Amino acid sequence: MGNRTVIPFGPQHPVLPEPIHLDLVLEDETVIEAVPQIGYIHRGLEKFVEKKDFKQYMFVAERICGICSFMHGLGYCISLENIMGIEVPARADFLRTMWTEFSRIHSHILWLGLLADSFGFESLFMHCWRLREQILDIFEETTGGRVIFSVCDIGGVRKDVSNETLKKIHDIMVSFEKELREITDVFEKDSSVKHRTVSVGVLSKGMAFDLGAAGPVARASGIEIDLRKTGYAAYDKLKFEPIIETAGDCYARTVVRIKELYQSIDLIKQCIELMPEGEVKVSYKGNPDGETYTRLEQPRGEVLYYAKANGSKFLDRYRVRTPTFANLAPLLEMLKGCSLADVPVIVLSIDPCISCTER
Amino acid sequence: MQQQTVKKIAPENLLSEVSTIKNNGYRFVAISCTKNGDDLAIVYSFDKDYDLLNLQLAAPGNSEVDSISCYFVPAFLYENEIKELFGIKVNNILLDYNDNFYKKAKSTPFNMKEDK
């Protein structure tokens, strides 16, 4: 047995933008155990629901995360719509789905860039983020925002997108796909990328299930779960199948996200082609009364919302369980037995968002 | 479309219910906690084929509940969370952070006396 040492990893680390701390128990250069510590940015946003009325809280819900902001707003709106029995217009459902998929592209490209950065491939990192700008430009043109959009509302969406703009977006997606191929080819074929990701941080299918893994982490280990198949928003009208890989290593998690990028482009094209005409918002009266559970598929995986209302304008409880929280336990399993040098890549492979996690 | 089922259980039946759920092939999703009048309610959520099963357990003030981390390992994170934010005592957590999981300015911030 080699010498055992404990090395603190984070909350500040050159390749880790998220403030998570890990106590790494090492035997020579091999990680034996990892103990996580979060809580550096706990903002109490769930508690805030008792202070802001349910219409105002929509804007707070979006601020849970800067990447999945639209989806957090969507989850909140769907929760309230379920409680209040509000039926959203079909066009609003399609617009919501389109923005949701743009959020997924935005998130996955951002993550691919960070992954490249984590193993020192700086030019690849810059190309990923350069391409991401096109998506942010589309967000800005259609919603008015690049990070926080405030376009989703209870009963529909605040802004319509003209059919001319939708046609333009469809054309952009065609050229975007070509540019994306040049970048993802590097991730899938370059030997230096494979050297740092293949057989690194392996999570078996059984462990992924037992540890409650979510999203691309679960799907890269062979678990077929994608909450979009439940048919929320307009997903029940679109054709797609969950992306599954079986190796369970960092490379498989990368490949799942890459394939999901192309899947998202296809879903956006389907949304535009099937976009119905009509209103984008319905009005409603009264305050919510009741409780509901809502689950969506965010870029990082399954998110759970629990909303409990009492008939007043303030909710009793709004609980958010984010995918990174679900992927913390699987991360600890992935780190067991890995080399110290691989820790940043493995941590990044779950696409951690600690702001989401701590809320 | 997913189904949501809520099953109310007594604290003493928690482990036997969770054991049955584990044996029936459910996936652990989350543990949530909410106020229920002057008391608290803990909700254990599990998934099977996109259907969500929720075990709801009433937890009067100062009550203690058993950890389910012996059946579902990731539960230890959620149990530390409800312990610190709501002040619920959870027995036999696989990894107990002893109130050091979150960095908080106040103890049990989601269940302070002035809230009641």
Short mmCIF file of C-alpha atoms in Angstrom, two decimals:
data_model
loop_
_atom_site.label_atom_id
_atom_site.label_comp_id
_atom_site.label_asym_id
_atom_site.label_seq_id
_atom_site.Cartn_x
_atom_site.Cartn_y
_atom_site.Cartn_z
CA MET A 1 0.00 0.00 0.00
CA GLY A 2 1.36 3.42 -0.96
CA ASN A 3 1.30 6.58 1.10
CA ARG A 4 -2.18 7.98 1.69
CA THR A 5 -2.69 11.70 1.39
CA VAL A 6 -5.75 13.95 1.27
CA ILE A 7 -5.69 16.65 -1.39
CA PRO A 8 -8.32 19.40 -1.41
CA PHE A 9 -9.72 19.99 -4.92
CA GLY A 10 -11.66 23.22 -5.37
CA PRO A 11 -13.74 25.26 -4.70
CA GLN A 12 -11.30 27.40 -6.71
CA HIS A 13 -9.49 25.44 -9.40
CA PRO A 14 -7.98 26.58 -12.73
CA VAL A 15 -10.17 24.30 -14.87
CA LEU A 16 -13.25 24.24 -12.68
CA PRO A 17 -15.50 27.30 -12.95
CA GLU A 18 -17.98 25.87 -10.44
CA PRO A 19 -17.35 26.13 -6.70
CA ILE A 20 -17.43 22.50 -5.61
CA HIS A 21 -14.92 21.20 -3.13
CA LEU A 22 -13.71 17.59 -3.08
CA ASP A 23 -11.50 15.99 -0.48
CA LEU A 24 -9.53 13.50 -2.56
CA VAL A 25 -8.03 10.60 -0.62
CA LEU A 26 -5.02 9.45 -2.66
CA GLU A 27 -2.80 6.44 -2.57
CA ASP A 28 0.24 7.69 -4.46
CA GLU A 29 -1.38 9.16 -7.63
CA THR A 30 -4.58 7.10 -7.45
CA VAL A 31 -7.84 8.42 -6.01
CA ILE A 32 -9.23 6.02 -3.41
CA GLU A 33 -12.16 8.10 -2.25
CA ALA A 34 -13.71 11.52 -2.83
CA VAL A 35 -15.89 13.41 -0.37
CA PRO A 36 -17.86 16.35 -1.80
CA GLN A 37 -18.58 19.64 -0.12
CA ILE A 38 -20.97 22.19 -1.59
CA GLY A 39 -22.76 25.17 -0.09
CA TYR A 40 -20.53 28.05 -1.14
CA ILE A 41 -23.26 29.71 -3.22
CA HIS A 42 -26.47 28.64 -1.53
CA ARG A 43 -28.83 31.54 -2.30
CA GLY A 44 -32.09 30.34 -0.76
CA LEU A 45 -34.05 30.81 -3.98
CA GLU A 46 -36.55 28.11 -2.94
CA LYS A 47 -37.27 30.02 0.25
CA PHE A 48 -37.75 33.20 -1.76
CA VAL A 49 -41.00 31.82 -3.16
CA GLU A 50 -42.63 32.76 0.16
CA LYS A 51 -41.70 36.42 -0.38
CA LYS A 52 -42.49 36.96 -4.07
CA ASP A 53 -45.97 36.39 -5.45
CA PHE A 54 -46.37 33.57 -7.92
CA LYS A 55 -46.32 35.90 -10.95
CA GLN A 56 -43.14 37.67 -9.84
CA TYR A 57 -41.41 34.41 -8.94
CA MET A 58 -41.35 33.46 -12.61
CA PHE A 59 -38.44 35.90 -13.01
CA VAL A 60 -36.67 34.44 -9.97
CA ALA A 61 -37.09 30.85 -11.23
CA GLU A 62 -35.19 31.75 -14.41
CA ARG A 63 -32.27 32.97 -12.33
CA ILE A 64 -31.63 29.57 -10.74
CA CYS A 65 -29.17 28.93 -13.58
CA GLY A 66 -27.55 31.07 -16.25
CA ILE A 67 -27.42 28.24 -18.79
CA CYS A 68 -30.76 26.50 -18.23
CA SER A 69 -32.56 29.75 -17.44
CA PHE A 70 -35.29 29.20 -20.03
CA MET A 71 -35.94 25.67 -18.82
CA HIS A 72 -36.20 26.69 -15.18
CA GLY A 73 -38.76 29.28 -16.24
CA LEU A 74 -40.56 26.65 -18.30
CA GLY A 75 -40.61 24.17 -15.40
CA TYR A 76 -42.10 26.80 -13.13
CA CYS A 77 -44.75 27.77 -15.68
CA ILE A 78 -45.74 24.16 -16.40
CA SER A 79 -46.03 23.51 -12.64
CA LEU A 80 -48.37 26.46 -12.15
CA GLU A 81 -50.33 25.64 -15.32
CA ASN A 82 -50.85 22.08 -14.04
CA ILE A 83 -52.12 23.35 -10.70
CA MET A 84 -54.40 25.99 -12.25
CA GLY A 85 -55.62 23.82 -15.13
CA ILE A 86 -54.39 26.21 -17.82
CA GLU A 87 -54.13 24.89 -21.37
CA VAL A 88 -51.33 26.53 -23.31
CA PRO A 89 -51.85 27.41 -27.01
CA ALA A 90 -50.19 25.02 -29.45
CA ARG A 91 -47.93 27.69 -30.98
CA ALA A 92 -46.61 28.58 -27.51
CA ASP A 93 -45.82 24.91 -26.90
CA PHE A 94 -43.80 24.73 -30.11
CA LEU A 95 -41.97 27.99 -29.36
CA ARG A 96 -41.18 26.72 -25.86
CA THR A 97 -39.81 23.49 -27.34
CA MET A 98 -37.72 25.40 -29.86
CA TRP A 99 -36.15 27.62 -27.17
CA THR A 100 -35.63 24.56 -24.97
CA GLU A 101 -33.60 22.89 -27.73
CA PHE A 102 -31.61 26.07 -28.35
CA SER A 103 -30.79 26.01 -24.63
CA ARG A 104 -29.58 22.42 -25.00
CA ILE A 105 -27.31 23.35 -27.94
CA HIS A 106 -26.03 26.38 -26.04
CA SER A 107 -25.30 24.26 -22.95
CA HIS A 108 -23.69 21.33 -24.76
CA ILE A 109 -21.40 23.53 -26.89
CA LEU A 110 -20.39 25.52 -23.85
CA TRP A 111 -19.61 22.22 -22.10
CA LEU A 112 -17.63 20.85 -25.06
CA GLY A 113 -15.49 24.00 -24.91
CA LEU A 114 -14.91 23.58 -21.19
CA LEU A 115 -13.98 19.92 -21.72
CA ALA A 116 -11.41 20.93 -24.34
CA ASP A 117 -10.09 23.53 -21.92
CA SER A 118 -9.82 20.92 -19.15
CA PHE A 119 -7.30 18.88 -21.12
CA GLY A 120 -5.50 21.89 -22.55
CA PHE A 121 -6.93 22.00 -26.09
CA GLU A 122 -7.40 25.77 -26.06
CA SER A 123 -8.05 26.33 -29.78
CA LEU A 124 -10.87 23.77 -29.71
CA PHE A 125 -12.32 25.50 -26.66
CA MET A 126 -12.37 28.82 -28.55
CA HIS A 127 -13.98 27.32 -31.65
CA CYS A 128 -16.76 25.83 -29.51
CA TRP A 129 -17.52 29.15 -27.87
CA ARG A 130 -17.27 30.98 -31.19
CA LEU A 131 -20.00 28.76 -32.57
CA ARG A 132 -22.08 29.19 -29.45
CA GLU A 133 -22.37 32.90 -30.23
CA GLN A 134 -24.68 32.09 -33.15
CA ILE A 135 -27.14 30.47 -30.75
CA LEU A 136 -26.98 33.41 -28.35
CA ASP A 137 -27.63 35.73 -31.30
CA ILE A 138 -30.78 33.78 -32.16
CA PHE A 139 -31.87 34.00 -28.52
CA GLU A 140 -31.30 37.74 -28.58
CA GLU A 141 -33.25 38.20 -31.80
CA THR A 142 -36.23 36.09 -30.69
CA THR A 143 -36.44 36.86 -26.97
CA GLY A 144 -34.43 40.05 -26.43
CA GLY A 145 -32.01 38.37 -24.00
CA ARG A 146 -28.82 36.35 -24.23
CA VAL A 147 -28.73 34.83 -20.72
CA ILE A 148 -32.00 35.62 -18.96
CA PHE A 149 -34.93 35.67 -21.38
CA SER A 150 -38.13 36.19 -19.34
CA VAL A 151 -40.07 35.09 -22.40
CA CYS A 152 -41.89 32.15 -20.85
CA ASP A 153 -44.95 33.01 -18.82
CA ILE A 154 -47.82 31.22 -17.11
CA GLY A 155 -50.30 30.54 -19.91
CA GLY A 156 -47.86 30.66 -22.81
CA VAL A 157 -45.00 32.89 -23.96
CA ARG A 158 -44.63 36.66 -23.93
CA LYS A 159 -43.26 37.00 -27.46
CA ASP A 160 -44.21 35.48 -30.76
CA VAL A 161 -41.63 34.82 -33.46
CA SER A 162 -42.60 35.81 -36.98
CA ASN A 163 -42.69 33.17 -39.69
CA GLU A 164 -39.99 35.10 -41.61
CA THR A 165 -37.68 34.91 -38.60
CA LEU A 166 -38.44 31.21 -38.21
CA LYS A 167 -37.48 30.65 -41.87
CA LYS A 168 -34.23 32.54 -41.26
CA ILE A 169 -33.50 30.40 -38.18
CA HIS A 170 -34.13 27.27 -40.22
CA ASP A 171 -31.53 28.42 -42.78
CA ILE A 172 -29.04 29.30 -40.01
CA MET A 173 -29.44 25.80 -38.58
CA VAL A 174 -28.39 24.28 -41.91
CA SER A 175 -25.11 26.24 -42.02
CA PHE A 176 -24.64 25.86 -38.26
CA GLU A 177 -24.77 22.08 -38.61
CA LYS A 178 -21.93 22.14 -41.16
CA GLU A 179 -19.73 24.26 -38.91
CA LEU A 180 -20.58 22.11 -35.91
CA ARG A 181 -19.48 18.97 -37.79
CA GLU A 182 -15.95 20.35 -38.16
CA ILE A 183 -15.69 20.79 -34.40
CA THR A 184 -17.37 17.59 -33.25
CA ASP A 185 -15.22 15.56 -35.67
CA VAL A 186 -12.20 16.63 -33.61
CA PHE A 187 -13.84 15.47 -30.36
CA GLU A 188 -14.83 12.14 -31.89
CA LYS A 189 -11.67 11.33 -33.86
CA ASP A 190 -8.67 13.20 -32.45
CA SER A 191 -6.25 10.87 -30.67
CA SER A 192 -5.33 13.40 -27.96
CA VAL A 193 -9.00 13.81 -27.03
CA LYS A 194 -9.51 10.05 -26.94
CA HIS A 195 -6.35 9.62 -24.88
CA ARG A 196 -7.85 11.81 -22.14
CA THR A 197 -11.41 10.47 -22.24
CA VAL A 198 -11.60 6.80 -23.34
CA SER A 199 -11.82 4.38 -20.37
CA VAL A 200 -11.57 7.33 -17.97
CA GLY A 201 -14.14 7.72 -15.19
CA VAL A 202 -16.13 4.62 -16.07
CA LEU A 203 -19.63 4.30 -14.59
CA SER A 204 -21.32 0.96 -15.19
CA LYS A 205 -24.99 0.72 -16.10
CA GLY A 206 -25.81 -0.91 -12.77
CA MET A 207 -24.02 1.74 -10.74
CA ALA A 208 -25.56 4.54 -12.80
CA PHE A 209 -29.02 3.17 -12.00
CA ASP A 210 -28.32 2.50 -8.32
CA LEU A 211 -26.77 5.92 -7.82
CA GLY A 212 -29.64 7.76 -9.53
CA ALA A 213 -27.62 9.21 -12.43
CA ALA A 214 -29.46 11.65 -14.68
CA GLY A 215 -29.29 12.91 -18.25
CA PRO A 216 -26.26 12.29 -20.50
CA VAL A 217 -24.42 10.68 -17.56
CA ALA A 218 -27.12 7.98 -17.30
CA ARG A 219 -27.56 7.62 -21.07
CA ALA A 220 -23.78 7.24 -21.61
CA SER A 221 -23.95 4.25 -19.25
CA GLY A 222 -26.72 2.60 -21.24
CA ILE A 223 -29.79 3.74 -19.29
CA GLU A 224 -32.59 4.71 -21.64
CA ILE A 225 -34.15 7.66 -19.84
CA ASP A 226 -35.07 10.96 -21.44
CA LEU A 227 -37.92 12.90 -19.85
CA ARG A 228 -38.76 14.48 -23.21
CA LYS A 229 -40.39 11.15 -24.05
CA THR A 230 -43.13 12.00 -21.50
CA GLY A 231 -44.38 14.48 -24.09
CA TYR A 232 -44.40 17.82 -22.26
CA ALA A 233 -44.57 21.03 -24.35
CA ALA A 234 -44.61 19.87 -28.02
CA TYR A 235 -42.36 16.81 -27.65
CA ASP A 236 -45.31 14.46 -28.10
CA LYS A 237 -45.61 15.78 -31.68
CA LEU A 238 -41.93 15.43 -32.60
CA LYS A 239 -39.98 12.39 -33.74
CA PHE A 240 -36.87 11.50 -31.74
CA GLU A 241 -35.32 8.71 -29.72
CA PRO A 242 -33.03 9.00 -26.66
CA ILE A 243 -29.30 8.93 -27.47
CA ILE A 244 -27.71 5.94 -25.76
CA GLU A 245 -24.06 4.87 -25.40
CA THR A 246 -22.85 1.96 -23.31
CA ALA A 247 -19.17 2.47 -22.44
CA GLY A 248 -19.96 4.74 -19.47
CA ASP A 249 -16.66 6.63 -19.71
CA CYS A 250 -15.88 10.31 -20.32
CA TYR A 251 -15.73 9.67 -24.07
CA ALA A 252 -19.22 8.12 -24.07
CA ARG A 253 -20.59 11.10 -22.17
CA THR A 254 -18.98 13.37 -24.77
CA VAL A 255 -20.42 11.38 -27.67
CA VAL A 256 -23.92 11.44 -26.14
CA ARG A 257 -23.82 15.22 -25.91
CA ILE A 258 -22.44 15.55 -29.44
CA LYS A 259 -25.24 13.38 -30.85
CA GLU A 260 -27.76 15.36 -28.83
CA LEU A 261 -26.53 18.53 -30.50
CA TYR A 262 -27.55 17.15 -33.90
CA GLN A 263 -30.76 15.81 -32.40
CA SER A 264 -31.57 19.29 -31.10
CA ILE A 265 -30.94 20.83 -34.52
CA ASP A 266 -33.33 18.28 -36.00
CA LEU A 267 -35.95 18.99 -33.32
CA ILE A 268 -35.69 22.74 -33.96
CA LYS A 269 -36.20 22.13 -37.68
CA GLN A 270 -39.22 19.93 -36.89
CA CYS A 271 -40.64 22.65 -34.63
CA ILE A 272 -40.31 25.27 -37.35
CA GLU A 273 -41.82 23.01 -40.01
CA LEU A 274 -44.76 22.03 -37.77
CA MET A 275 -45.26 25.45 -36.13
CA PRO A 276 -49.04 26.07 -35.92
CA GLU A 277 -50.57 29.50 -36.35
CA GLY A 278 -52.50 31.19 -33.56
CA GLU A 279 -52.24 32.82 -30.16
CA VAL A 280 -49.19 32.38 -27.96
CA LYS A 281 -50.72 33.12 -24.57
CA VAL A 282 -53.98 32.66 -22.73
CA SER A 283 -55.16 34.73 -19.80
CA TYR A 284 -56.10 33.27 -16.46
CA LYS A 285 -57.72 34.38 -13.24
CA GLY A 286 -57.30 33.57 -9.58
CA ASN A 287 -54.51 32.14 -7.50
CA PRO A 288 -53.10 28.60 -7.61
CA ASP A 289 -54.33 26.03 -5.09
CA GLY A 290 -52.92 22.50 -5.01
CA GLU A 291 -49.67 20.67 -5.51
CA THR A 292 -47.88 19.05 -8.42
CA TYR A 293 -44.64 17.41 -9.47
CA THR A 294 -43.10 18.38 -12.80
CA ARG A 295 -40.12 16.76 -14.49
CA LEU A 296 -38.26 18.05 -17.53
CA GLU A 297 -35.14 17.00 -19.43
CA GLN A 298 -32.59 19.76 -19.07
CA PRO A 299 -29.25 19.61 -20.94
CA ARG A 300 -27.68 18.13 -17.81
CA GLY A 301 -30.54 15.71 -17.21
CA GLU A 302 -33.75 15.23 -15.31
CA VAL A 303 -34.94 18.13 -13.17
CA LEU A 304 -37.75 17.75 -10.64
CA TYR A 305 -40.01 20.59 -9.51
CA TYR A 306 -42.45 20.31 -6.64
CA ALA A 307 -44.89 23.19 -6.28
CA LYS A 308 -47.38 23.54 -3.44
CA ALA A 309 -49.91 26.37 -3.47
CA ASN A 310 -52.51 27.38 -0.90
CA GLY A 311 -54.93 29.59 -2.83
CA SER A 312 -53.10 32.81 -1.94
CA LYS A 313 -50.72 34.65 -4.25
CA PHE A 314 -47.73 33.17 -2.43
CA LEU A 315 -46.71 29.54 -2.87
CA ASP A 316 -46.08 27.39 0.19
CA ARG A 317 -43.17 25.59 -1.39
CA TYR A 318 -41.25 25.44 -4.63
CA ARG A 319 -38.71 22.65 -4.59
CA VAL A 320 -36.14 22.20 -7.35
CA ARG A 321 -33.97 19.08 -7.63
CA THR A 322 -31.43 19.75 -10.33
CA PRO A 323 -29.57 17.15 -12.43
CA THR A 324 -26.17 18.04 -11.01
CA PHE A 325 -27.43 17.21 -7.52
CA ALA A 326 -28.48 13.80 -8.87
CA ASN A 327 -25.09 13.30 -10.52
CA LEU A 328 -22.99 14.06 -7.43
CA ALA A 329 -23.20 10.49 -6.10
CA PRO A 330 -22.32 8.96 -9.51
CA LEU A 331 -19.37 11.38 -9.72
CA LEU A 332 -17.92 10.01 -6.49
CA GLU A 333 -18.10 6.51 -7.96
CA MET A 334 -16.41 7.63 -11.21
CA LEU A 335 -13.51 9.14 -9.28
CA LYS A 336 -12.67 5.95 -7.40
CA GLY A 337 -9.50 4.44 -8.83
CA CYS A 338 -8.75 7.24 -11.28
CA SER A 339 -5.47 9.10 -11.65
CA LEU A 340 -5.19 12.50 -9.97
CA ALA A 341 -4.51 14.06 -13.39
CA ASP A 342 -7.89 12.80 -14.67
CA VAL A 343 -9.95 14.33 -11.85
CA PRO A 344 -10.71 17.66 -13.65
CA VAL A 345 -11.86 15.83 -16.81
CA ILE A 346 -14.05 13.42 -14.84
CA VAL A 347 -15.61 16.19 -12.76
CA LEU A 348 -16.35 18.14 -15.93
CA SER A 349 -17.81 15.07 -17.61
CA ILE A 350 -20.97 15.35 -15.46
CA ASP A 351 -21.29 18.98 -16.64
CA PRO A 352 -21.57 20.29 -13.09
CA CYS A 353 -23.66 23.37 -12.36
CA ILE A 354 -23.32 24.17 -8.71
CA SER A 355 -25.43 27.34 -8.96
CA CYS A 356 -28.32 25.09 -10.00
CA THR A 357 -27.48 22.53 -7.39
CA GLU A 358 -27.49 24.89 -4.46
CA ARG A 359 -30.19 27.23 -5.70
CA MET B 1 -47.67 10.98 -20.24
CA GLN B 2 -46.15 10.40 -16.84
CA GLN B 3 -48.30 9.49 -13.86
CA GLN B 4 -47.88 10.94 -10.40
CA THR B 5 -48.81 8.83 -7.41
CA VAL B 6 -48.69 10.05 -3.83
CA LYS B 7 -48.79 7.45 -1.08
CA LYS B 8 -49.01 8.58 2.53
CA ILE B 9 -47.11 6.40 4.96
CA ALA B 10 -46.32 6.30 8.68
CA PRO B 11 -42.67 6.89 9.74
CA GLU B 12 -42.37 3.37 11.17
CA ASN B 13 -43.23 1.88 7.76
CA LEU B 14 -40.67 3.92 5.81
CA LEU B 15 -37.89 1.36 5.53
CA SER B 16 -40.20 -1.54 4.65
CA GLU B 17 -41.91 0.56 1.95
CA VAL B 18 -38.56 1.69 0.52
CA SER B 19 -37.29 -1.88 0.57
CA THR B 20 -40.31 -3.00 -1.46
CA ILE B 21 -39.80 -0.13 -3.91
CA LYS B 22 -36.14 -1.04 -4.32
CA ASN B 23 -37.04 -4.68 -4.98
CA ASN B 24 -39.63 -3.59 -7.56
CA GLY B 25 -36.91 -1.92 -9.65
CA TYR B 26 -37.62 1.74 -9.02
CA ARG B 27 -34.99 4.42 -9.56
CA PHE B 28 -34.35 6.93 -6.79
CA VAL B 29 -35.19 10.50 -7.86
CA ALA B 30 -35.21 12.85 -4.86
CA ILE B 31 -36.18 13.59 -1.29
CA SER B 32 -38.09 16.82 -0.73
CA CYS B 33 -39.39 18.48 2.38
CA THR B 34 -42.19 20.96 2.84
CA LYS B 35 -44.17 22.59 5.62
CA ASN B 36 -47.45 20.92 6.42
CA GLY B 37 -49.28 23.26 8.77
CA ASP B 38 -47.11 23.54 11.86
CA ASP B 39 -45.38 20.29 11.00
CA LEU B 40 -43.22 19.14 8.11
CA ALA B 41 -43.79 16.58 5.39
CA ILE B 42 -41.03 14.60 3.72
CA VAL B 43 -41.57 13.28 0.20
CA TYR B 44 -39.48 10.43 -1.21
CA SER B 45 -39.73 10.29 -5.02
CA PHE B 46 -38.99 7.23 -7.18
CA ASP B 47 -39.31 6.60 -10.91
CA LYS B 48 -40.20 3.56 -12.95
CA ASP B 49 -40.93 3.81 -16.68
CA TYR B 50 -41.43 7.60 -16.32
CA ASP B 51 -44.11 7.18 -13.62
CA LEU B 52 -43.35 9.04 -10.43
CA LEU B 53 -44.13 7.39 -7.09
CA ASN B 54 -44.01 9.69 -4.07
CA LEU B 55 -44.00 8.44 -0.49
CA GLN B 56 -45.26 11.21 1.76
CA LEU B 57 -44.41 11.05 5.41
CA ALA B 58 -45.64 13.45 8.12
CA ALA B 59 -42.84 14.64 10.38
CA PRO B 60 -44.02 16.48 13.50
CA GLY B 61 -41.58 18.95 15.07
CA ASN B 62 -38.44 17.35 16.55
CA SER B 63 -39.35 13.99 15.05
CA GLU B 64 -36.70 11.55 13.86
CA VAL B 65 -36.74 9.52 10.67
CA ASP B 66 -34.56 6.67 9.50
CA SER B 67 -32.16 7.14 6.63
CA ILE B 68 -32.95 5.26 3.43
CA SER B 69 -29.33 5.50 2.27
CA CYS B 70 -28.92 1.81 3.14
CA TYR B 71 -31.24 1.07 0.18
CA PHE B 72 -30.56 4.06 -2.08
CA VAL B 73 -27.02 5.36 -1.56
CA PRO B 74 -27.49 8.85 -3.10
CA ALA B 75 -30.18 9.56 -0.50
CA PHE B 76 -27.41 10.61 1.89
CA LEU B 77 -27.03 13.92 0.05
CA TYR B 78 -30.74 14.72 0.25
CA GLU B 79 -30.94 13.64 3.89
CA ASN B 80 -28.09 15.95 4.82
CA GLU B 81 -29.91 18.70 2.95
CA ILE B 82 -33.27 18.33 4.75
CA LYS B 83 -31.46 17.90 8.03
CA GLU B 84 -29.64 21.19 7.65
CA LEU B 85 -32.34 23.27 5.97
CA PHE B 86 -35.37 22.00 7.90
CA GLY B 87 -33.84 20.61 11.10
CA ILE B 88 -35.23 17.09 10.70
CA LYS B 89 -33.20 14.48 12.55
CA VAL B 90 -32.24 11.64 10.23
CA ASN B 91 -30.77 8.52 11.82
CA ASN B 92 -27.99 6.38 10.36
CA ILE B 93 -27.12 8.47 7.29
CA LEU B 94 -24.41 6.74 5.28
CA LEU B 95 -22.30 9.90 5.28
CA ASP B 96 -23.40 12.46 7.85
CA TYR B 97 -21.94 15.93 7.33
CA ASN B 98 -22.99 16.99 10.84
CA ASP B 99 -24.56 20.26 9.66
CA ASN B 100 -21.61 21.18 7.42
CA PHE B 101 -23.11 20.31 4.04
CA TYR B 102 -24.24 23.85 3.20
CA LYS B 103 -22.48 27.00 4.34
CA LYS B 104 -25.38 28.81 6.02
CA ALA B 105 -25.65 32.07 7.87
CA LYS B 106 -28.52 30.69 10.01
CA SER B 107 -29.37 27.29 11.36
CA THR B 108 -32.31 25.46 9.69
CA PRO B 109 -33.15 28.47 7.48
CA PHE B 110 -36.19 26.83 5.88
CA ASN B 111 -37.85 26.11 9.21
CA MET B 112 -37.14 29.04 11.48
CA LYS B 113 -39.51 29.81 14.36
CA GLU B 114 -40.45 33.21 12.95
CA ASP B 115 -41.79 31.46 9.84
CA LYS B 116 -44.51 29.75 11.86
#
